[in-house]
Coordinates of C-alpha atoms and ligand atoms in Angstrom, one line a residue:
X985 CA 0.0 0.0 -0.1
X986 CA 1.4 3.3 -1.1
X987 CA 0.7 6.6 0.5
X988 CA 1.1 10.1 -0.9
X989 CA 3.3 12.3 1.0
X990 CA 1.9 15.6 2.3
X991 CA 5.3 17.1 1.8
X992 CA 8.8 15.8 0.8
X993 CA 12.1 17.4 1.9
X994 CA 15.7 16.4 1.3
X995 CA 16.4 16.6 5.1
X996 CA 13.9 16.5 7.8
X997 CA 15.1 17.4 11.3
X998 CA 12.8 16.3 14.2
X999 CA 13.5 18.6 17.1
X1000 CA 14.3 22.4 17.2
X1001 CA 16.5 22.5 20.2
X1002 CA 20.2 23.3 19.8
X1003 CA 21.1 20.1 18.2
X1004 CA 18.3 20.2 15.6
X1005 CA 18.7 23.8 14.7
X1006 CA 22.5 23.5 14.5
X1007 CA 22.0 20.6 12.1
X1008 CA 19.7 22.7 9.9
X1009 CA 22.0 25.6 9.8
X1010 CA 25.0 23.2 8.9
X1011 CA 23.1 21.5 6.0
X1012 CA 24.4 22.3 2.6
X1013 CA 22.9 25.2 0.7
X1014 CA 20.6 24.1 -2.1
X1015 CA 19.0 21.4 -0.1
X1016 CA 15.4 21.5 0.9
X1017 CA 15.7 21.3 4.7
X1018 CA 12.8 21.3 7.3
X1019 CA 12.5 21.1 11.0
X1020 CA 9.6 19.8 12.9
X1021 CA 9.0 20.4 16.5
X1022 CA 6.3 19.7 19.1
X1023 CA 6.8 23.1 20.5
X1024 CA 7.9 26.5 19.1
X1025 CA 11.7 26.2 18.7
X1026 CA 12.7 28.6 21.4
X1027 CA 10.6 26.7 23.9
X1028 CA 12.9 23.6 23.4
X1029 CA 14.6 22.6 26.7
X1030 CA 18.1 23.8 25.5
X1031 CA 16.7 27.3 26.4
X1032 CA 16.8 26.4 30.0
X1033 CA 20.5 25.5 30.2
X1034 CA 22.1 27.6 32.7
X1035 CA 25.9 27.2 33.6
X1036 CA 27.6 27.0 30.3
X1037 CA 29.5 25.3 27.4
X1038 CA 33.0 23.8 27.5
X1039 CA 35.9 24.5 25.2
X1040 CA 39.6 24.7 25.8
X1041 CA 40.1 28.3 24.8
X1042 CA 42.4 29.5 27.6
X1043 CA 46.2 29.8 27.4
X1044 CA 47.6 26.8 29.4
X1045 CA 44.5 24.6 28.4
X1046 CA 44.2 22.2 25.5
X1047 CA 41.7 19.9 23.8
X1048 CA 43.8 16.9 25.0
X1049 CA 43.2 18.1 28.8
X1050 CA 39.5 18.5 27.9
X1051 CA 39.5 15.1 26.4
X1052 CA 41.2 13.7 29.4
X1053 CA 38.8 15.3 32.0
X1054 CA 35.8 14.0 29.9
X1055 CA 37.1 10.5 29.7
X1056 CA 38.0 10.3 33.4
X1057 CA 34.8 11.9 34.5
X1058 CA 32.8 9.4 32.5
X1059 CA 34.8 6.6 34.2
X1060 CA 36.3 5.4 31.0
X1061 CA 33.0 4.3 29.4
X1062 CA 32.9 7.2 26.7
X1063 CA 34.3 6.3 23.4
X1064 CA 37.6 8.1 23.2
X1065 CA 37.6 8.7 19.4
X1066 CA 34.2 10.6 19.8
X1067 CA 35.5 12.5 22.8
X1068 CA 38.7 13.6 20.9
X1069 CA 36.4 14.8 18.0
X1070 CA 34.3 17.0 20.3
X1071 CA 37.1 18.4 22.3
X1072 CA 39.2 19.2 19.2
X1073 CA 36.4 20.9 17.4
X1074 CA 35.0 22.8 20.4
X1075 CA 37.1 25.8 20.2
X1076 CA 36.2 26.6 16.5
X1077 CA 32.7 25.9 17.2
X1078 CA 32.6 28.5 20.0
X1079 CA 34.1 31.1 17.8
X1080 CA 31.6 30.4 15.2
X1081 CA 28.7 30.7 17.8
X1082 CA 30.2 34.1 18.8
X1083 CA 30.2 35.2 15.1
X1084 CA 26.5 34.1 14.9
X1085 CA 25.8 36.6 17.7
X1086 CA 25.9 34.7 20.9
X1087 CA 26.4 37.2 23.7
X1088 CA 29.0 35.3 25.9
X1089 CA 30.0 36.9 29.2
X1090 CA 33.4 38.6 29.1
X1091 CA 36.5 38.7 31.2
X1092 CA 38.4 41.9 32.2
X1093 CA 40.4 41.8 28.9
X1094 CA 37.3 41.5 26.9
X1095 CA 37.8 37.8 26.0
X1096 CA 35.0 35.2 26.3
X1097 CA 35.0 34.5 30.0
X1098 CA 35.3 31.0 31.4
X1099 CA 34.3 29.6 34.8
X1100 CA 35.4 26.4 36.7
X1101 CA 33.0 23.4 36.5
X1102 CA 32.9 20.0 38.2
X1103 CA 35.5 17.4 37.0
X1104 CA 37.3 20.0 34.9
X1105 CA 41.0 20.6 35.5
X1106 CA 40.8 24.0 34.0
X1107 CA 38.2 26.9 34.0
X1108 CA 36.8 26.1 30.6
X1109 CA 33.1 26.7 30.7
X1110 CA 32.0 29.7 28.4
X1111 CA 28.8 31.2 29.6
X1112 CA 26.2 34.0 29.3
X1113 CA 25.7 34.8 32.9
X1114 CA 23.5 31.8 34.1
X1115 CA 21.2 31.9 30.9
X1116 CA 23.7 30.2 28.5
X1117 CA 21.1 28.1 26.8
X1118 CA 18.7 31.0 26.2
X1119 CA 21.6 33.1 24.6
X1120 CA 22.6 30.1 22.3
X1121 CA 19.1 29.0 21.3
X1122 CA 17.9 32.5 20.3
X1123 CA 21.0 33.1 18.2
X1124 CA 20.5 29.7 16.5
X1125 CA 16.9 30.5 15.8
X1126 CA 17.9 33.8 14.2
X1127 CA 20.2 31.7 11.9
X1128 CA 17.4 29.5 11.1
X1129 CA 15.2 32.3 10.1
X1130 CA 18.0 33.9 8.1
X1131 CA 18.3 30.6 6.1
X1132 CA 14.5 30.6 5.7
X1133 CA 14.4 26.9 6.8
X1134 CA 10.7 25.5 6.8
X1135 CA 9.6 24.9 10.4
X1136 CA 6.7 22.8 11.2
X1137 CA 5.8 24.2 14.6
X1138 CA 3.7 22.4 17.0
X1139 CA 3.6 19.2 15.1
X1140 CA 4.0 15.9 17.1
X1141 CA 6.0 13.1 15.3
X1142 CA 4.5 9.7 16.1
X1143 CA 6.6 7.3 14.0
X1144 CA 9.4 7.0 11.6
X1145 CA 8.8 5.5 8.2
X1146 CA 11.3 2.8 7.5
X1147 CA 11.0 1.0 4.2
X1148 CA 13.2 -2.0 3.4
X1149 CA 15.3 -1.0 6.3
X1150 CA 15.8 2.6 5.2
X1151 CA 14.3 5.6 6.9
X1152 CA 12.2 7.6 4.3
X1153 CA 10.3 10.2 6.5
X1154 CA 7.9 10.5 9.5
X1155 CA 4.2 10.3 10.4
X1156 CA 3.3 13.4 12.4
X1157 CA 0.2 14.9 14.2
X1158 CA -0.6 18.5 13.5
X1159 CA -1.3 19.7 17.0
X1160 CA -3.0 23.0 16.1
X1161 CA -5.4 21.6 13.4
X1162 CA -5.5 18.0 14.3
X1163 CA -4.9 15.0 11.9
X1164 CA -2.0 12.8 10.8
X1165 CA 0.4 13.8 8.0
X1166 CA 3.1 11.9 6.1
X1167 CA 6.2 13.8 5.5
X1168 CA 8.8 12.1 3.3
X1169 CA 12.6 12.8 3.5
X1170 CA 15.8 11.5 1.9
X1171 CA 17.3 11.8 5.4
X1172 CA 15.8 12.2 8.8
X1173 CA 17.8 13.6 11.8
X1174 CA 16.4 13.0 15.2
X1175 CA 17.2 15.8 17.8
X1176 CA 14.5 15.2 20.2
X1177 CA 16.3 15.8 23.4
X1178 CA 16.3 13.8 26.7
X1179 CA 14.0 11.6 28.6
X1180 CA 14.5 12.4 32.4
X1181 CA 10.8 13.0 32.7
X1182 CA 10.5 9.3 33.3
X1183 CA 11.3 10.5 37.0
X1184 CA 8.6 12.2 38.9
X1185 CA 10.6 15.2 39.7
X1186 CA 13.3 16.3 37.2
X1187 CA 15.2 19.4 36.2
X1188 CA 13.8 18.7 32.6
X1189 CA 10.8 20.4 30.9
X1190 CA 7.7 18.4 30.8
X1191 CA 8.1 17.8 27.1
X1192 CA 11.3 15.8 27.7
X1193 CA 9.7 12.4 27.2
X1194 CA 12.3 10.9 25.0
X1195 CA 9.9 10.5 21.9
X1196 CA 12.8 10.3 19.4
X1197 CA 14.7 7.6 21.4
X1198 CA 11.5 5.5 21.6
X1199 CA 10.7 6.0 17.9
X1200 CA 14.2 5.1 16.8
X1201 CA 14.2 2.0 19.2
X1202 CA 10.8 0.8 17.7
X1203 CA 12.3 1.3 14.1
X1204 CA 15.2 -1.0 14.9
X1205 CA 18.0 1.4 15.9
X1206 CA 19.5 0.2 19.2
X1207 CA 19.7 2.4 22.3
X1208 CA 23.0 2.5 24.2
X1209 CA 23.9 2.7 28.0
X1210 CA 20.4 3.7 29.0
X1211 CA 21.0 2.8 32.6
X1212 CA 23.1 5.9 33.1
X1213 CA 20.7 8.8 34.2
X1214 CA 22.5 11.7 35.9
X1215 CA 21.4 13.0 39.0
X1216 CA 22.3 16.7 39.3
X1217 CA 23.6 17.5 42.8
X1218 CA 21.7 20.7 43.4
X1219 CA 18.1 20.9 42.5
X1220 CA 15.6 23.2 44.4
X1221 CA 13.7 21.7 47.3
X1222 CA 10.2 20.6 46.3
X1223 CA 10.1 21.6 42.8
X1224 CA 13.3 20.0 41.5
X1225 CA 14.3 23.2 39.4
X1226 CA 18.0 23.2 38.5
X1227 CA 20.4 25.3 40.5
X1228 CA 23.4 25.4 38.1
X1229 CA 26.7 23.9 38.9
X1230 CA 28.0 27.5 37.9
X1231 CA 26.8 28.5 41.4
X1232 CA 29.7 26.2 42.8
X1233 CA 31.8 27.2 40.0
X1234 CA 31.5 30.8 41.2
X1235 CA 32.5 29.6 44.6
X1236 CA 29.4 28.4 46.3
X1237 CA 29.7 25.9 49.3
X1238 CA 27.7 22.9 50.3
X1239 CA 26.9 22.7 54.0
X1240 CA 25.1 20.1 56.2
X1241 CA 23.1 20.7 59.2
X1242 CA 26.3 20.9 61.4
X1243 CA 27.4 23.8 59.2
X1244 CA 30.2 21.5 57.9
X1245 CA 31.5 21.6 54.3
X1246 CA 31.2 17.9 54.1
X1247 CA 32.7 17.6 50.6
X1248 CA 35.9 17.6 52.6
X1249 CA 35.2 14.0 53.6
X1250 CA 34.3 12.8 50.0
X1251 CA 36.6 14.7 47.7
X1252 CA 39.1 16.8 49.7
X1253 CA 40.8 18.1 46.7
X1254 CA 38.0 19.0 44.3
X1255 CA 35.4 19.7 47.0
X1256 CA 32.2 21.0 45.7
X1257 CA 33.7 20.7 42.1
X1258 CA 34.1 17.0 42.1
X1259 CA 32.0 15.2 39.4
X1260 CA 28.4 15.2 39.6
X1261 CA 28.1 11.5 40.5
X1262 CA 30.5 12.1 43.5
X1263 CA 28.8 15.2 44.8
X1264 CA 25.3 13.7 44.4
X1265 CA 26.2 10.6 46.3
X1266 CA 27.8 12.7 48.9
X1267 CA 24.8 14.7 49.5
X1268 CA 22.6 11.6 49.4
X1269 CA 24.8 10.0 52.2
X1270 CA 24.6 13.2 54.3
X1271 CA 20.8 13.3 54.1
X1272 CA 20.5 9.5 54.6
X1273 CA 22.8 9.7 57.8
X1274 CA 20.7 12.5 59.3
X1275 CA 22.8 15.4 58.5
X1276 CA 20.4 17.0 56.2
X1277 CA 18.2 19.9 56.5
X1278 CA 14.6 19.1 55.9
X1279 CA 15.5 16.5 53.3
X1280 CA 18.0 18.7 51.7
X1281 CA 21.5 20.2 52.1
X1282 CA 22.4 24.0 52.0
X1283 CA 24.0 25.7 49.0
X1284 CA 25.6 28.8 50.4
X1285 CA 26.4 31.7 48.1
X1286 CA 26.3 34.5 50.7
X1287 CA 30.1 35.0 50.7
X1288 CA 30.0 35.8 47.0
X1289 CA 28.3 39.1 47.7
X1290 CA 25.3 40.9 46.3
X1291 CA 27.2 42.3 43.3
X1292 CA 28.7 39.1 42.1
X1293 CA 25.4 37.2 42.6
X1294 CA 23.6 39.8 40.6
X1295 CA 26.0 39.8 37.8
X1296 CA 26.9 36.1 37.4
X1297 CA 23.9 34.2 38.8
X1298 CA 20.8 36.5 38.3
X1299 CA 18.5 33.8 37.3
X1300 CA 19.4 31.4 40.1
X1301 CA 18.7 34.1 42.6
X1302 CA 15.3 34.7 41.0
X1303 CA 14.3 31.1 40.9
X1304 CA 15.3 30.7 44.5
X1305 CA 13.2 33.6 45.6
X1306 CA 10.3 32.6 43.5
X1307 CA 10.2 28.9 44.0
X1308 CA 11.8 28.5 47.6
X1309 CA 11.2 31.8 49.2
X1310 CA 15.0 32.3 49.7
X1311 CA 17.2 35.2 48.7
X1312 CA 20.7 33.6 48.3
X1313 CA 22.3 36.9 49.1
X1314 CA 20.8 36.5 52.6
X1315 CA 20.3 32.9 53.2
X1316 CA 21.7 29.6 51.8
X1317 CA 19.5 27.7 49.2
X1318 CA 17.9 24.2 50.2
X1319 CA 18.9 21.8 47.4
X1320 CA 19.1 18.0 46.8
X1321 CA 20.1 15.7 43.9
X1322 CA 17.5 15.1 41.1
X1323 CA 17.1 13.5 37.8
X1324 CA 18.8 15.6 35.1
X1325 CA 20.3 14.0 32.1
X1326 CA 20.4 10.9 30.0
X1327 CA 23.9 9.8 29.2
X1328 CA 22.5 7.0 27.0
X1329 CA 20.3 7.2 23.9
X1330 CA 20.3 6.3 20.2
X1331 CA 23.7 4.7 19.2
X1332 CA 25.4 6.8 16.6
X1333 CA 28.9 7.2 15.2
X1334 CA 30.7 10.6 15.1
X1335 CA 28.8 11.7 12.2
X1336 CA 25.4 11.1 13.7
X1337 CA 24.7 7.9 11.7
X1338 CA 22.6 5.4 13.4
X1339 CA 22.3 1.6 12.2
X1340 CA 19.4 2.5 10.1
X1341 CA 20.4 4.1 6.7
X1342 CA 19.0 7.6 6.2
X1343 CA 18.4 8.0 10.0
X1344 CA 20.7 10.3 12.1
X1345 CA 20.6 11.4 15.6
X1346 CA 22.3 14.3 17.5
X1347 CA 22.1 16.0 20.9
X1348 CA 20.8 14.5 24.2
X1349 CA 18.8 11.8 22.3
X1350 CA 21.9 10.2 20.8
X1351 CA 24.6 8.3 22.5
X1352 CA 27.9 9.0 20.4
X1353 CA 29.3 8.2 23.2
X1354 CA 30.9 11.2 24.9
X1355 CA 29.7 11.2 28.5
X1356 CA 30.3 7.5 29.4
X1357 CA 29.0 6.9 32.9
X1358 CA 28.9 10.5 34.1
X1359 CA 28.6 13.8 32.0
X1360 CA 30.7 16.7 32.9
X1361 CA 28.6 19.9 33.1
X1362 CA 29.1 22.0 30.1
X1363 CA 29.6 19.1 27.7
X1364 CA 26.1 18.7 26.7
X1365 CA 25.5 22.0 25.1
X1366 CA 28.9 21.3 23.4
X1367 CA 27.7 17.9 22.1
X1368 CA 24.6 19.4 20.6
X1369 CA 26.7 22.1 18.6
X1370 CA 29.5 19.8 17.4
X1371 CA 27.5 16.6 16.7
X1372 CA 24.4 18.6 15.5
X1373 CA 26.7 20.2 12.8
X1374 CA 28.3 16.9 11.9
X1375 CA 25.0 15.2 11.5
X1376 CA 23.7 18.2 9.2
X1377 CA 26.8 17.8 7.1
X1378 CA 26.6 14.0 6.9
X1379 CA 22.8 13.9 6.2
X1380 CA 23.5 16.6 3.5
X1381 CA 25.9 14.2 1.6
X1382 CA 23.6 11.3 2.0
X1383 CA 20.5 13.2 0.8
X1384 CA 22.2 14.3 -2.4
X1385 CA 22.7 10.7 -3.5
X1386 CA 19.7 9.0 -1.8
X1387 CA 16.7 8.2 -4.1
X1388 CA 13.6 10.2 -3.1
X1389 CA 11.1 8.5 -1.0
X1390 CA 8.6 6.5 -2.9
X1391 CA 5.7 6.0 -0.5
X1392 CA 5.3 4.6 2.8
X1393 CA 4.1 1.0 3.4
X1394 CA 1.0 1.4 5.6
X1395 CA 2.6 3.6 8.3
X1396 CA -0.2 6.2 8.1
X1397 CA -2.9 3.4 8.7
X1398 CA -1.0 1.9 11.5
X1399 CA -0.6 5.3 13.2
X1400 CA -4.3 6.2 12.5
X1401 CA -5.3 2.9 14.1
X1402 CA -3.2 3.6 17.1
X1403 CA -4.6 7.2 17.6
X1404 CA -8.1 6.1 17.1
X1405 CA -7.6 3.3 19.6
X1406 CA -6.4 5.9 22.1
X1407 CA -9.3 8.1 21.5
X1408 CA -11.8 5.3 21.9
X1409 CA -10.5 4.0 25.2
X1410 CA -12.9 4.9 28.1
X1411 CA -11.2 2.9 30.9
X1412 CA -10.9 4.5 34.4
X1413 CA -7.3 5.7 34.1
X1414 CA -6.0 9.0 32.8
X1415 CA -2.5 9.5 31.2
X1416 CA -1.2 11.6 34.1
X1417 CA -2.1 8.9 36.6
X1418 CA 0.0 6.3 34.9
X1419 CA 2.8 8.9 34.3
X1420 CA 2.9 9.9 37.9
X1421 CA 3.1 6.3 39.1
X1422 CA 5.8 5.6 36.7
X1423 CA 7.8 8.5 37.9
X1424 CA 7.3 7.4 41.6
X1425 CA 8.5 3.8 40.8
X1426 CA 11.7 5.2 39.2
X1427 CA 12.2 7.8 42.0
X1428 CA 11.8 5.0 44.6
X1429 CA 13.7 2.1 43.0
X1430 CA 16.1 3.7 40.7
X1431 CA 17.5 6.8 42.6
X1432 CA 21.1 7.6 43.5
X1433 CA 21.6 4.1 45.1
X1434 CA 20.4 0.9 43.3
X1435 CA 20.1 -2.7 44.1
X1436 CA 19.0 -6.0 42.6
X1437 CA 15.7 -6.7 44.5
X1438 CA 14.5 -3.1 44.2
X1439 CA 15.2 -2.9 40.5
X1440 CA 13.7 -6.3 39.8
X1441 CA 10.5 -5.0 41.4
X1442 CA 10.8 -1.9 39.4
X1443 CA 10.9 -3.8 36.2
X1444 CA 7.7 -5.7 36.9
X1445 CA 6.0 -2.6 37.9
X1446 CA 7.1 -0.8 34.8
X1447 CA 5.9 -3.6 32.6
X1448 CA 2.5 -3.5 34.2
X1449 CA 2.4 0.3 33.7
X1450 CA 3.2 -0.3 30.0
X1451 CA 0.1 -2.4 29.6
X1452 CA -1.9 0.2 31.5
X1453 CA -0.5 3.0 29.4
X1454 CA -2.0 1.6 26.2
X1455 CA -5.5 1.7 27.8
X1456 CA -5.5 5.2 29.3
X1457 CA -8.6 7.3 28.7
X1458 CA -8.2 10.3 26.6
X1459 CA -11.1 12.5 27.7
X1460 CA -10.7 15.1 25.0
X1461 CA -11.9 13.7 21.7
X1462 CA -11.5 16.9 19.7
X1463 CA -8.8 17.4 17.0
X1464 CA -7.8 20.9 17.9
X1465 CA -4.9 21.3 20.3
X1466 CA -5.7 18.0 22.0
X1467 CA -2.9 18.1 24.7
X1468 CA -4.6 15.1 26.2
X1469 CA -3.9 13.0 23.3
X1470 CA -0.3 14.2 23.2
X1471 CA 0.3 13.3 26.7
X1472 CA -1.1 9.8 26.2
X1473 CA 1.4 9.5 23.2
X1474 CA 4.2 10.8 25.3
X1475 CA 3.3 8.3 28.1
X1476 CA 3.9 5.6 25.5
X1477 CA 7.6 6.8 24.9
X1478 CA 8.1 7.2 28.7
X1479 CA 7.1 3.7 29.7
X1480 CA 9.1 2.1 26.9
X1481 CA 12.2 4.1 27.7
X1482 CA 11.9 3.5 31.5
X1483 CA 11.8 -0.3 30.7
X1484 CA 15.2 0.1 28.9
X1485 CA 16.6 2.1 31.9
X1486 CA 15.6 -0.5 34.5
X1487 CA 16.5 -3.5 32.5
X1488 CA 20.0 -2.0 31.6
X1489 CA 20.5 -1.2 35.3
X1490 CA 19.5 -4.5 36.5
X1491 CA 21.9 -6.2 34.1
X1492 CA 25.0 -4.1 34.8
X1493 CA 26.4 -5.7 37.9
X1494 CA 28.9 -3.0 39.1
X1495 CA 29.0 0.6 40.1
X1496 CA 30.3 3.2 37.6
X1497 CA 29.5 6.9 37.7
X1498 CA 25.8 7.5 37.9
X1499 CA 25.1 3.9 38.3
X1500 CA 25.8 3.2 41.9
X1501 CA 24.8 -0.2 43.2
X1502 CA 24.9 -1.1 46.9
X1503 CA 25.2 -4.8 46.0
X1504 CA 28.0 -4.2 43.5
X1505 CA 29.7 -1.2 45.0
X1506 CA 33.1 -1.5 43.0
X1507 CA 33.8 -0.7 39.4
X1508 CA 34.4 -3.9 37.4
X1509 CA 36.4 -3.2 34.3
X1510 CA 37.2 -7.0 33.7
X1511 CA 33.3 -7.5 33.1
X1512 CA 31.8 -4.3 32.5
X1513 CA 34.2 -1.9 30.7
X1514 CA 31.6 -2.1 27.7
X1515 CA 28.5 -0.5 26.4
X1516 CA 25.1 -2.0 26.8
X1517 CA 22.8 -2.0 23.9
X1518 CA 19.0 -2.3 24.0
X1519 CA 17.2 -3.7 21.0
X1520 CA 13.4 -3.5 20.6
X1521 CA 11.4 -6.8 20.7
X1522 CA 7.7 -7.1 21.2
X1523 CA 8.5 -8.8 24.6
X1524 CA 10.8 -5.9 25.8
X1525 CA 14.4 -5.0 25.4
X1526 CA 17.0 -7.6 24.3
X1527 CA 20.3 -6.7 25.8
X1528 CA 23.7 -7.0 24.0
X1529 CA 27.1 -5.4 24.4
X1530 CA 29.5 -3.5 22.4
X1531 CA 33.3 -2.6 23.0
X1532 CA 34.4 0.8 24.3
X1533 CA 36.8 2.7 22.0
X1534 CA 40.1 3.5 24.0
X1535 CA 42.6 5.6 22.3
X1536 CA 45.1 7.6 24.4
X1537 CA 43.8 7.4 28.0
X1538 CA 44.0 3.8 29.5
X1539 CA 41.5 3.2 32.2
X1540 CA 42.8 4.1 35.7
Ligands
FAD1088 C1 17.6 22.9 33.5 C2 18.7 22.4 32.7 C3 19.9 23.1 32.6 C4 21.0 22.7 31.8 N1 22.2 23.3 31.8 C5 23.2 22.9 31.0 C6 24.3 23.6 31.0 O1 24.5 24.7 31.5 N2 25.4 23.1 30.2 C7 25.2 21.9 29.4 O2 26.2 21.6 28.7 N3 24.1 21.2 29.4 C8 23.0 21.6 30.2 N4 21.9 20.9 30.3 C9 21.7 19.9 29.3 C10 21.4 20.5 27.9 O3 20.8 21.7 28.0 C11 20.6 19.5 27.1 O4 21.2 18.3 27.1 C12 20.5 19.9 25.6 O5 20.2 21.4 25.5 C13 19.7 19.2 24.8 O6 19.5 19.9 23.5 P1 18.7 19.0 22.3 O7 18.8 19.9 21.1 O8 19.3 17.6 22.3 O9 17.3 18.9 22.8 P2 16.1 19.8 23.3 O10 16.7 21.2 23.5 O11 15.5 19.2 24.6 O12 15.1 19.8 22.1 C14 14.4 18.8 21.8 C15 13.4 19.1 20.6 O13 12.8 18.1 20.1 C16 11.4 18.3 19.8 N5 10.6 17.1 20.0 C17 10.7 16.1 20.9 N6 9.9 15.1 20.7 C18 9.2 15.5 19.6 C19 8.2 14.8 18.8 N7 7.6 13.7 19.2 N8 7.7 15.4 17.7 C20 8.3 16.7 17.3 N9 9.3 17.3 18.0 C21 9.7 16.7 19.2 C22 11.1 19.4 20.9 O14 9.9 20.1 20.5 C23 12.4 20.3 20.9 O15 12.3 21.2 19.9 C24 20.8 21.5 31.1 C25 19.6 20.9 31.0 C26 18.6 21.3 31.8 C27 17.3 20.3 31.9

């Protein structure tokens, strides 16, 4: 059965965050490029990035040092060929961003200022106060407008079209007007961001439901290292809103209820700027052992003074005032670790190519892999820029020679049936109920400390939720701006990915970076210095392994 396409492009990019827009801007002139996004581009989660973006710009720093810090911070699980590419290309990418109009903060000599960040041996994080993502995303959007790239705004992609093993386009729901559309493309780039909304509280935007990872997985592209979910050490009490590592980079301390700078006991040299997994575990231990303050610890910025806080951390101050009723100029901020970032994702090479011809991925939805078992702050924005650009270039080459898509083999009918099914369900459960329960299961059983029995229980609970997710009741039956339907579709992505996270974590019998197991507290290079792949099957993920690429830094 052949379909007619509603539109055909040379390159279709799903996602208008930094990775997606950077890919579009990098695509070769003369190609017909389109971007499709479930929200307006500047509402993508990249806009919320606070602390900064890494590049070895400073005299005395080097891309090799950046690569070493990244490798070590990721506990040697990152592929060093990919890390080298990222760190080597970072300085030129930053200079190009500056030429595009990004308003980086400056040092006294007028150069791009750089602040220290966790796990970095050098102050190499470039920033725009504590609104770096905002500055980057808006500049990138201007570039998109300048190139007159077609943007499908508020369209929700439900599935990839894969014919004879080759990706040929997508099926998407037009959120504003309702109805499914089929868009063909010679090359599709997924840039759909992270999935940390599988947790109940998270620093992520509510739209970060991992749709692209789930689509690629269903279409046959394996996911890699899904068990590694980063907990950011400092998220605001109750809401889980991020308080940037830049606050500690500027000199903020962490205190327990005794007023101790407890990092002295966990990382006496790096103190508050140890890697995120180390700081998060330290905070978790302080709270568990009764030295917390109301389920939190305190982030003290008072000694930085009013002027510095206002200049370097204005957004953090406002967030603390608005959401915790605390002005950091006068009082410490109550914070605790929270789900933040997916180190895993769709397996790609350094050009964004997945195992499915015609399908590319870049940004947080991809696993190149740079971050290994623990991402260094400031490396994720960098990843979106370097690998977004590379995916745009490689997809351009491919699109020039790929035959145009000919038609989809029944994908539209399949998606129509899926959506009709959801709209027909009239069971007792609403999408948000299953979503909340899922978030609680992960928070409870897959938090900072993991262990076999809790994870096994989580796996069976997630599997039961997966069945319930298919039967949720979509109350709104209309076609126009049906957010109820979208949340039911997003729930499908969440439960599917949660299953891969739990299955991967259960199988990995060691502790490494963000994956800390009380029953296997040691890193085990002999058995586990390898990636874990998840392949989709109707019965759940099939796990498999892949070697880690080691070039210049042997595991230590
Ligand atoms: C609060 C916060 C602060 C952070 N601060 C930093 C920092 O200082 N430094 C750093 O390096 N990293 C930081 N990170 C991480 C970093 O910001 C993200 O990893 C990165 O911005 C992700 O960019 P992206 O382009 O991959 O995805 P996103 O910016 O998340 O964009 C995803 C896009 O995909 C689209 N999309 C998703 N699903 C669909 C669908 N089904 N159909 C259509 N469109 C879809 C969305 O509409 C969106 O446009 C931070 C993250 C958070 C949450």
